[in-house]
Amino acid sequence: MAKSQSKKKKEDSSCPKIGVYVCHCGTNIAGSVNIEEVVNFSKTIENVSVVRDHMYLCSEQGQNIIKDDIKKEGINRVVAACCSPRTHEEIFRKTLNSTNLNKYLYEQVNIRDQCSWPHFKDKENATNKAKQLVKSGVYRASELEPLEDRKLSVLKSALVIGGGISGINAALDLARGGYQVYIVERDPSIGGKMAQLDKTFPTNDCSACILAPMMVDVSNTPNIELLTYSEIEDVSGHIGKYHVVVRKKQTSVDWEKCNGCGDCSIVCPVKVDNEFNCNMDKRKAIYIQFQQAIPMKAVIDKTKCIKCKLCEKRCQVGAIDISKNDDEFVEFDVGSIIVTTGYDLFDPNKKAEYDYDHPNVITSLELERMMCASGPTKGEILRPSDGRKPHTISFIQCVGSRDEKTNDYCSRICCTYSIKHARLLKEKYPDIDMFIHYIDLRCFGKGYEEYYRMAREKGVKFIRGRISQVDSIGDRLEVSGDDDTLGEQISVVADLVVLAVAMESPKGTKKLANLLNISTDKTGFFKEIHPKLKPVSTDSDGIFIAGACQGPKEIPDAVSQGKAAASAASSLMSKGEIEIEPLFAQIIEDLCARCRTCESLCTYKAIRYTEEDKMEVDIALCKGCGVCSAACPSGAIKANHFTTKQVRMQILALTGGNK
């Protein structure tokens, strides 16, 4: 049996008999490209035996046409002129495999994205370009070689970077599936931004009531190892076996002994701004991050500690040792990685016109902490300047969002959380006037429209128009801007101004992206492979993203993505091995001069010089980008599936040459 397969592959490789299949894709392609002209042109290209067109090639009927031609017409190469290989290549490859034709004897020509869409008003040029791309694809297909996938073992363990709501859900789902999970969180406790919230829209559930049980569940799950107050130091290896180095920041507290009693904080004489409460009150130099922290352990802020050792003397279990200064390093291997690093909030100081330096101009998160019973004002809304209850509150939307000078994207959650704040405050303080100044209200989720209507019914006033300036008038604030409905300038005199600040990519995103070899988009968030079909996958196999680190989103979407990433990681690890495409570089040893040019240029660190005086390619790390092959001065590197000969044939076709 093996011999017959080998003979078949040899025939496939040496005797090109190509089938060209042109897709209409409804009017996506046929609306701008003359399909009949492309079909007739394709029939004139050398080595083309069959040419057909179909309304939807990716449909079952379209795939069956290709299968029948392979079986009945003896087609041994397939060129499909259709849409993007990023979304549909695998469908066609599986079709070839089902007929025992090697799936790498397939070439896809993207005449939708590259011809029809960019030239939709110029049918002649779109058609001519499509013909040239088809010719290029056929020329390349004639030089394609059969290749075989390789198998790699995969460790059944995962790393989750970030302990917010998305990361918690991902970790719990994986742990319930029997996988070992490591959570690395840079703060002393897991919980993320959700831990700072009072209520969550649209149901007004208590945030802690939802989040705290899940945090405890993480702590009590035996196959989850929690590494808080820690950061990723290094990541190496490849899909199936990533080697991770984590730096555990020194706490000077033995967490094995610490029982979270809080006595150490009581005697500490040093008071500093409390970041968890948005610097609106004070914490001690030794502290527990918040009341429901997991782990419930004390941390010493080394930058603020005066080394008086009062905490050390007070600790009844002997958990504190001020003399400890060195960070610890933990190393382990995992099969997959999920990144859930969350978001940061826009710095409103960048919008000087809103006078954020004024004590009574606050951010939405600062208001959130005020509204929380465990917050700096114990749930009461008080003006920071004098501690009095405000009589008029103005909410300014899109601070740092939908603005070409800051961020041009919409942060998605701001409209609804401002409505939440105004509605909850109106219920508690019916006498306070609430104004929400908005550009466009974007309450898009399930139950959000009803949530907005209820706020209106309770007396919250909505004014459409941009705010241009916030000015001090005595002990009050004048909010000036447009009212687009009335078509005039307006001003509201308020006691408290709340800025709905944008979500931004968290600090350290670029550094982490470089460590993991994954991409970020123009806004700084981690970039997914495809926003619809692969929203949690990255361009590094085995590494997934979830939650707000991928882009602004509310809690339900963050949870959904965390679970989706866990499912993708589980699917990868479940069998204990995976198949990888053979699209990697190969060293031709007889030609290699060991100059190591390739090693220095490889972004993925896939090429190394061995003790045996050889250059070696790690096929699991190699992405087949071709940089090494192009740079090799002696032509000693072959890029599988994109060989020099195959690329030259494409160029020959596009420049009007013949074989």
XYZ file of C-alpha atoms in Angstrom:
659
model
C 0.000 0.000 0.000
C 2.800 2.415 0.928
C 4.520 1.771 -2.412
C 1.406 2.585 -4.414
C 0.980 5.860 -2.520
C 4.595 6.784 -3.180
C 4.161 6.092 -6.874
C 1.019 8.208 -6.988
C 2.825 11.152 -5.385
C 5.606 10.878 -7.906
C 3.138 11.001 -10.762
C 1.394 13.985 -9.165
C 4.662 15.850 -8.904
C 6.008 15.162 -12.379
C 2.914 15.332 -14.604
C 0.841 18.444 -13.870
C -2.776 18.114 -14.921
C -4.467 21.194 -13.541
C -8.112 21.970 -12.867
C -9.097 25.622 -12.612
C -12.312 26.501 -10.768
C -13.711 30.037 -10.792
C -16.233 31.112 -8.164
C -18.975 33.721 -8.673
C -19.497 34.122 -4.892
C -22.921 35.542 -5.692
C -22.115 39.058 -6.836
C -19.103 39.431 -4.545
C -16.874 38.424 -7.442
C -19.207 38.193 -10.429
C -20.461 41.734 -9.819
C -17.081 43.169 -10.830
C -15.265 40.360 -12.647
C -16.371 38.924 -15.991
C -16.404 35.241 -15.009
C -16.920 33.955 -18.547
C -13.868 35.864 -19.767
C -11.729 34.492 -16.924
C -12.919 30.949 -17.687
C -12.121 31.241 -21.411
C -8.694 32.719 -20.658
C -7.913 29.924 -18.193
C -8.475 27.310 -20.898
C -5.523 28.717 -22.844
C -2.977 28.328 -20.024
C -0.459 25.500 -20.301
C -1.135 22.326 -18.235
C -4.770 23.279 -17.614
C -7.024 20.295 -18.372
C -10.362 21.334 -16.857
C -11.923 24.749 -16.299
C -15.265 25.241 -14.564
C -17.149 28.028 -12.833
C -19.717 27.751 -10.052
C -21.894 30.113 -8.083
C -20.446 29.056 -4.716
C -17.360 26.851 -4.906
C -17.178 26.454 -1.129
C -20.640 24.852 -1.057
C -21.052 21.091 -0.895
C -22.082 21.060 -4.561
C -19.021 23.070 -5.552
C -16.710 20.753 -3.629
C -18.313 17.695 -5.203
C -17.542 19.099 -8.670
C -13.854 19.247 -7.769
C -13.946 15.730 -6.274
C -15.546 14.312 -9.420
C -12.942 15.918 -11.688
C -10.089 14.547 -9.577
C -11.565 11.063 -9.755
C -12.881 11.043 -13.335
C -10.634 13.493 -15.174
C -7.404 12.590 -13.391
C -6.808 16.128 -12.154
C -3.684 16.199 -9.975
C -3.497 19.925 -9.243
C -6.328 22.278 -8.261
C -6.422 26.066 -8.633
C -9.456 27.827 -7.153
C -10.073 31.455 -8.117
C -12.312 32.632 -5.308
C -11.886 34.395 -1.966
C -9.251 34.534 0.764
C -7.223 31.425 1.636
C -7.214 32.679 5.222
C -10.865 31.697 5.542
C -11.460 28.992 2.919
C -8.194 27.251 2.068
C -8.746 24.469 4.595
C -12.110 23.582 3.025
C -10.511 22.923 -0.351
C -7.553 21.089 1.157
C -9.912 18.692 2.927
C -11.656 18.077 -0.373
C -8.366 17.077 -1.983
C -7.521 14.842 0.969
C -10.859 13.045 0.680
C -9.896 11.958 -2.850
C -6.377 10.820 -1.771
C -4.819 13.740 -3.622
C -2.167 15.473 -1.521
C -3.727 18.606 -0.049
C -0.632 20.701 -0.756
C -1.190 20.325 -4.499
C -3.749 23.098 -4.182
C -3.407 26.794 -4.969
C -5.976 29.490 -4.102
C -6.189 32.743 -6.032
C -7.945 35.546 -4.183
C -9.851 37.353 -6.946
C -12.448 38.652 -4.495
C -10.263 40.700 -2.134
C -7.620 41.528 -4.749
C -9.747 42.104 -7.859
C -13.475 42.442 -7.329
C -13.561 44.483 -4.137
C -10.784 47.021 -4.823
C -11.884 47.492 -8.461
C -15.643 47.153 -8.097
C -16.240 50.198 -10.324
C -13.777 49.110 -13.008
C -14.893 45.756 -14.383
C -12.344 45.696 -17.193
C -9.339 46.131 -14.908
C -10.800 43.780 -12.309
C -11.230 41.106 -14.983
C -7.757 41.585 -16.474
C -6.183 41.407 -13.029
C -8.151 38.244 -12.238
C -6.882 36.597 -15.414
C -3.267 37.401 -14.539
C -3.675 36.106 -11.004
C -5.200 32.868 -12.288
C -2.267 32.462 -14.683
C 0.143 33.095 -11.817
C -1.667 30.493 -9.712
C -1.522 27.912 -12.487
C 2.186 28.489 -13.064
C 2.840 28.057 -9.366
C 0.593 24.982 -9.138
C 2.597 23.268 -11.886
C 5.630 23.332 -9.544
C 3.862 22.320 -6.325
C 5.171 19.255 -4.519
C 3.340 16.775 -2.291
C 4.086 17.430 1.380
C 3.165 15.621 4.575
C 2.027 17.094 7.896
C 4.243 16.511 10.925
C 3.097 15.461 14.394
C 4.054 17.190 17.635
C 3.354 16.109 21.201
C 1.383 18.590 23.307
C 1.583 19.068 27.069
C -1.782 18.991 28.834
C -1.213 22.186 30.777
C -1.975 25.835 30.094
C -0.878 29.299 31.145
C -3.450 32.067 31.646
C -1.882 35.530 31.725
C -4.206 37.832 33.647
C -6.641 37.074 36.448
C -9.652 39.190 35.509
C -13.119 37.847 34.750
C -12.073 36.534 31.331
C -8.964 34.790 32.645
C -10.833 33.316 35.608
C -13.438 31.759 33.326
C -10.782 30.403 30.971
C -8.808 28.893 33.860
C -11.829 27.307 35.523
C -13.071 25.767 32.269
C -9.647 24.258 31.553
C -9.231 23.021 35.104
C -12.645 21.346 35.004
C -11.464 19.600 31.844
C -8.625 18.043 33.803
C -5.781 20.299 32.644
C -3.114 21.814 34.858
C -3.513 25.604 34.771
C -1.162 28.385 35.836
C -2.622 31.875 36.347
C -0.136 34.751 36.358
C -1.519 38.051 37.670
C 0.564 41.191 38.208
C -1.615 42.539 41.049
C -1.634 41.003 44.541
C -5.110 39.554 43.902
C -7.079 38.183 40.996
C -10.356 39.883 40.044
C -9.208 42.571 37.633
C -11.288 45.679 36.960
C -14.527 43.858 37.744
C -13.460 43.649 41.386
C -13.627 47.465 41.521
C -17.220 47.653 40.294
C -20.281 48.091 42.496
C -23.080 46.913 40.198
C -23.117 45.441 36.683
C -25.552 46.329 33.918
C -28.201 45.572 32.732
C -29.367 43.494 35.722
C -27.695 45.639 38.421
C -26.221 42.544 40.040
C -23.661 43.125 42.756
C -20.296 42.695 41.065
C -18.695 41.073 44.106
C -21.604 38.640 44.462
C -20.888 37.333 40.962
C -17.114 37.517 41.008
C -16.103 36.523 44.561
C -17.437 32.922 44.413
C -15.522 32.355 41.180
C -12.348 33.755 42.744
C -12.751 31.382 45.699
C -13.360 28.551 43.234
C -10.034 29.336 41.580
C -8.301 29.258 44.955
C -9.882 25.903 45.868
C -9.252 24.139 42.565
C -6.278 21.803 43.069
C -5.066 21.862 39.459
C -4.899 25.670 39.296
C -1.647 27.223 40.485
C -2.103 30.885 41.272
C 0.891 33.185 40.795
C -0.250 36.674 41.812
C 1.969 39.725 42.218
C 3.932 38.191 39.369
C 4.859 38.987 35.777
C 5.971 37.032 32.722
C 9.733 37.297 32.388
C 10.337 35.084 29.354
C 8.569 32.676 27.041
C 10.373 30.286 24.706
C 9.577 27.060 22.905
C 6.695 26.326 20.593
C 3.109 25.126 20.341
C 2.686 22.104 22.560
C 5.674 22.954 24.757
C 6.188 26.550 25.801
C 8.786 27.179 28.493
C 7.682 30.000 30.771
C 9.714 32.004 33.272
C 7.684 34.005 35.820
C 9.082 36.679 38.110
C 7.364 36.717 41.491
C 7.804 40.173 42.965
C 9.091 40.162 46.509
C 6.353 40.719 49.096
C 8.559 40.231 52.200
C 5.633 38.185 53.510
C 5.627 34.387 53.678
C 2.255 33.615 52.110
C 2.379 30.064 53.429
C 2.210 31.496 56.952
C 0.140 34.652 56.393
C -3.503 34.210 57.439
C -4.738 37.592 56.163
C -5.662 38.889 59.618
C -4.637 42.467 58.783
C -2.929 43.203 62.107
C 0.219 44.276 60.263
C -1.674 47.047 58.432
C -3.104 48.378 61.691
C 0.318 49.114 63.190
C 1.947 50.368 59.973
C 2.549 54.141 60.299
C 2.896 54.795 56.553
C -0.142 55.953 54.574
C -0.099 56.133 50.773
C -2.671 56.576 48.012
C -4.896 53.535 47.572
C -4.790 52.549 43.888
C -7.734 50.154 44.252
C -9.935 53.083 45.310
C -8.524 55.288 42.521
C -6.328 57.203 45.014
C -9.388 58.653 46.780
C -8.330 57.315 50.171
C -5.251 55.848 51.794
C -3.813 52.405 52.387
C -0.793 51.320 54.394
C 2.665 50.355 53.122
C 1.771 46.774 54.078
C -1.718 45.955 52.879
C -4.236 43.477 51.485
C -5.503 44.772 48.147
C -9.239 44.591 48.948
C -11.624 42.848 51.316
C -12.403 39.864 49.090
C -8.874 39.470 47.711
C -7.721 36.059 46.509
C -5.251 35.203 47.830
C -6.075 37.018 51.094
C -2.428 37.776 51.773
C -0.502 40.871 52.788
C 1.984 42.610 50.512
C 4.666 45.161 51.421
C 5.011 48.080 49.003
C 8.809 48.273 48.844
C 8.756 51.790 47.406
C 6.876 53.153 50.445
C 8.083 50.984 53.333
C 10.314 52.806 55.870
C 11.546 49.505 57.386
C 10.375 50.345 60.894
C 9.601 46.616 61.396
C 6.463 47.306 63.456
C 4.523 44.923 61.223
C 7.206 42.261 61.635
C 6.957 42.527 65.423
C 3.126 42.501 65.378
C 2.744 39.419 63.162
C 1.796 36.538 65.474
C 2.604 33.817 62.893
C 6.043 35.149 61.983
C 5.173 35.615 58.311
C 6.988 38.939 57.745
C 10.688 39.366 57.003
C 11.531 42.932 55.942
C 15.070 41.923 54.968
C 13.832 39.913 51.970
C 14.370 41.974 48.828
C 15.100 39.617 45.949
C 12.398 38.574 43.506
C 11.823 34.869 42.943
C 11.677 33.090 39.613
C 9.387 30.178 38.758
C 9.750 28.070 35.615
C 7.360 25.585 34.036
C 6.238 24.181 30.671
C 2.762 24.445 29.144
C 1.082 23.266 25.972
C -0.899 26.451 25.320
C -1.185 30.052 26.479
C -4.228 32.297 26.931
C -3.658 36.051 27.236
C -6.330 37.918 29.235
C -4.480 41.020 30.416
C -7.539 43.294 30.360
C -7.368 47.036 29.794
C -6.280 50.383 31.186
C -8.378 53.530 31.327
C -7.648 56.634 29.275
C -5.826 59.398 31.162
C -8.286 62.342 31.155
C -5.421 64.780 31.770
C -4.831 64.525 28.021
C -8.147 66.373 27.537
C -7.254 69.657 29.226
C -10.609 71.218 28.284
C -12.357 68.962 30.811
C -10.297 70.301 33.757
C -9.624 66.917 35.363
C -7.289 68.634 37.831
C -10.376 70.076 39.511
C -11.288 67.870 42.514
C -14.955 67.705 41.466
C -14.178 66.386 37.992
C -13.872 62.622 38.368
C -13.776 59.537 36.139
C -16.446 56.879 35.816
C -14.342 54.385 37.793
C -13.851 56.892 40.608
C -17.635 57.313 40.769
C -17.957 53.520 40.751
C -15.719 53.249 43.817
C -17.745 55.965 45.564
C -20.962 54.046 44.906
C -19.536 50.844 46.364
C -20.254 50.181 50.042
C -16.625 49.162 50.536
C -15.345 52.245 48.702
C -13.736 55.419 50.042
C -17.073 57.082 50.881
C -18.900 53.901 51.969
C -21.415 54.159 49.149
C -22.259 57.854 49.543
C -21.778 60.264 46.609
C -19.805 63.206 47.972
C -17.925 66.013 46.271
C -14.173 65.425 46.783
C -13.628 69.154 47.355
C -15.870 69.568 50.410
C -17.520 66.220 51.169
C -21.012 67.562 50.388
C -23.709 65.789 48.383
C -23.988 67.173 44.800
C -27.319 68.533 43.537
C -26.463 68.389 39.827
C -24.246 65.836 38.068
C -23.121 66.029 34.436
C -21.799 62.922 32.663
C -19.548 63.607 29.656
C -19.324 60.723 27.195
C -16.563 59.603 24.806
C -13.618 61.038 26.765
C -10.710 59.545 24.849
C -13.002 57.642 22.458
C -14.281 58.537 18.987
C -11.722 61.325 18.894
C -9.040 61.651 16.218
C -6.704 63.357 18.704
C -6.832 60.436 21.162
C -8.559 57.189 20.147
C -10.839 57.005 17.135
C -12.570 53.786 18.209
C -15.703 53.399 20.341
C -15.096 51.877 23.795
C -18.516 50.175 23.693
C -19.253 50.157 27.431
C -19.214 53.871 28.276
C -22.777 54.773 27.260
C -24.327 51.951 29.230
C -22.216 52.319 32.368
C -22.986 56.054 32.499
C -26.676 55.201 32.206
C -26.152 52.659 35.009
C -24.562 55.286 37.237
C -27.228 57.885 36.533
C -30.074 55.426 37.009
C -28.747 54.001 40.297
C -28.030 57.481 41.643
C -31.479 58.710 40.627
C -33.031 55.822 42.538
C -30.984 56.624 45.641
C -31.085 60.413 45.341
C -34.293 61.391 43.457
C -33.610 65.095 44.039
C -30.281 65.125 42.134
C -30.463 66.374 38.536
C -28.627 64.062 36.118
C -27.423 65.145 32.654
C -25.762 62.774 30.194
C -24.002 64.605 27.341
C -23.498 62.157 24.475
C -22.483 62.038 20.823
C -24.420 58.870 19.946
C -25.951 56.473 22.456
C -24.677 52.979 21.724
C -26.607 50.666 24.017
C -26.469 47.617 21.805
C -26.677 44.541 24.083
C -29.522 42.359 25.224
C -31.724 44.321 27.582
C -29.704 47.525 27.116
C -32.370 49.481 25.244
C -34.872 48.763 28.009
C -32.221 49.771 30.547
C -31.803 53.116 28.781
C -35.556 53.741 28.599
C -35.940 53.093 32.308
C -33.256 55.688 33.060
C -35.192 58.251 31.004
C -38.384 57.365 32.805
C -36.672 57.959 36.142
C -35.784 61.502 35.070
C -32.246 61.239 33.731
C -31.846 63.948 31.059
C -30.001 63.118 27.814
C -28.430 65.909 25.743
C -26.937 65.080 22.360
C -23.846 67.111 21.539
C -20.128 67.420 22.236
C -18.903 69.208 25.330
C -16.268 71.811 24.514
C -15.249 73.083 27.943
C -15.551 72.601 31.703
C -14.877 75.764 33.741
C -14.876 76.578 37.443
C -17.539 79.003 38.691
C -16.932 79.505 42.379
C -17.382 76.100 43.993
C -19.354 74.773 40.989
C -18.559 73.765 37.394
C -19.948 75.113 34.128
C -20.262 72.457 31.415
C -20.431 74.126 27.973
C -21.103 72.535 24.624
C -23.634 71.771 21.923
C -27.214 70.597 22.021
C -27.673 69.087 18.568
C -31.390 68.571 19.097
C -32.041 72.268 19.742
C -29.256 73.368 17.419
C -27.731 75.755 19.925
C -24.967 76.210 22.483
C -25.866 75.213 26.037
C -24.273 75.280 29.459
C -25.109 73.291 32.567
C -23.911 74.349 36.012
C -23.003 71.163 37.884
C -21.678 70.234 41.303
C -19.943 67.102 40.024
C -18.697 66.178 36.530
C -18.113 62.527 35.605
C -15.905 61.684 32.624
C -16.708 58.441 30.757
C -13.115 57.556 29.915
C -12.096 55.166 27.132
C -10.714 51.668 27.431
C -7.112 51.387 26.215
C -4.668 48.532 25.794
C -2.916 47.818 29.097
C 0.587 48.919 29.901
C 3.155 46.346 28.830
C 1.122 45.014 25.898
C 3.872 45.602 23.343
C 6.497 43.941 25.535
C 4.298 40.896 26.073
C 3.459 40.759 22.360
C 7.181 40.615 21.579
C 7.731 37.847 24.127
C 4.907 35.767 22.670
C 5.511 36.648 18.996
C 1.928 37.821 18.546
C 0.671 40.974 16.843
C -1.044 44.118 18.041
C -3.352 46.290 15.954
C -3.054 50.023 15.295
C -4.931 50.794 18.521
C -2.467 48.790 20.617
C -4.759 45.867 21.469
C -3.741 42.281 20.697
C -4.740 41.277 17.191
C -6.814 38.228 16.368
C -6.383 36.202 13.163
C -9.932 36.876 11.957
C -12.556 38.993 13.799
C -15.420 36.627 12.952
C -14.023 33.161 12.300
C -11.032 33.123 14.666
C -11.648 35.889 17.199
C -9.469 34.374 19.958
C -6.635 32.931 17.833
C -3.333 34.719 17.227
C -0.655 34.376 14.576
C 1.366 32.218 16.991
C -0.114 28.719 17.105
C -1.176 27.640 20.573
C -1.493 31.201 21.903
C -4.976 32.662 22.328
C -6.390 36.017 23.452
C -9.584 36.820 25.317
C -11.349 39.705 26.981
C -10.600 43.413 26.759
C -6.938 42.924 25.807
C -8.292 42.069 22.331
C -10.463 45.193 22.199
C -13.059 47.092 24.265
C -15.909 44.912 25.501
C -18.313 44.466 28.385
C -18.375 41.620 30.914
C -20.609 39.140 28.982
C -18.363 39.324 25.918
C -15.213 39.036 28.049
C -16.617 35.914 29.709
C -17.642 34.442 26.348
C -14.200 35.016 24.905
C -12.517 33.516 27.958
C -14.598 30.383 27.550
C -13.968 30.339 23.792
C -10.207 30.562 24.339
C -10.389 27.742 26.900
C -12.302 25.621 24.404
C -9.744 26.313 21.681
C -6.848 25.479 24.016
C -8.608 22.327 25.208
C -9.210 21.201 21.635
C -5.509 21.680 20.953
C -4.319 19.757 24.025
C -6.944 17.019 24.303
C -5.312 14.417 22.018
C -1.828 14.863 23.383
C -0.473 15.558 19.903
C -1.220 17.788 16.940
C -0.432 17.897 13.259
C 1.460 20.908 11.960
C 1.751 22.036 8.375
C 5.075 21.257 6.680
C 5.500 24.922 5.753
C 8.927 25.310 7.259
C 12.461 25.942 6.043
C 14.841 23.120 5.214
C 18.631 23.377 5.258
C 20.481 21.871 2.286
C 23.601 20.832 4.158
C 25.820 20.386 1.088
C 25.338 24.051 0.199
C 25.373 25.522 3.715
C 28.489 27.562 4.579
C 27.515 28.001 8.285
C 27.626 31.794 7.942
C 24.658 31.941 10.372
C 22.977 34.788 8.496
C 19.701 32.907 8.763
C 20.037 32.546 12.527
C 20.479 36.272 13.057
C 17.485 37.170 10.866
C 14.935 34.647 12.159
C 12.239 36.517 14.101
C 10.889 33.281 15.556
C 14.265 31.960 16.773
C 13.617 28.816 14.790
C 17.161 28.380 13.423
C 20.150 27.583 15.595
C 23.750 26.527 15.214
C 24.354 23.099 16.783
C 27.372 21.528 18.453
C 27.662 19.262 15.416
C 28.589 22.303 13.276
C 25.215 22.326 11.553
C 22.376 24.764 11.127
C 19.140 23.274 12.437
C 15.521 24.371 11.940
C 12.999 23.862 14.736
C 9.973 22.993 12.623
C 7.574 23.767 15.471
C 8.834 27.354 15.712
C 9.324 28.016 12.001
C 6.458 29.912 10.357
C 7.698 29.505 6.791
C 8.035 33.255 6.307
C 10.940 32.756 3.878
C 13.260 35.456 5.235
C 16.080 32.976 5.766
C 15.662 31.484 2.307
C 15.749 34.888 0.651
C 18.778 36.026 2.644
C 20.917 32.882 2.339
C 23.937 33.845 0.184
C 24.550 30.270 -0.938
C 20.918 29.312 -1.598
C 21.126 26.572 1.015
C 17.642 27.032 2.474
C 14.485 25.733 0.868
C 11.159 27.161 2.007
C 8.643 24.326 1.702
C 5.615 25.159 -0.441
C 7.183 28.483 -1.393
C 10.325 27.346 -3.146
C 12.394 29.697 -5.273
C 11.178 27.944 -8.403
C 7.518 28.259 -7.420
C 7.847 31.982 -6.687
C 9.789 32.582 -9.893
C 7.035 30.910 -11.888
C 4.485 33.256 -10.322
C 6.609 36.271 -11.195
C 7.078 34.961 -14.720
C 3.328 34.730 -15.183
C 2.668 38.195 -13.789
C 5.349 39.844 -15.921
C 3.909 38.420 -19.121
C 6.501 35.736 -19.717
C 5.963 32.168 -20.804
C 7.484 28.952 -19.516
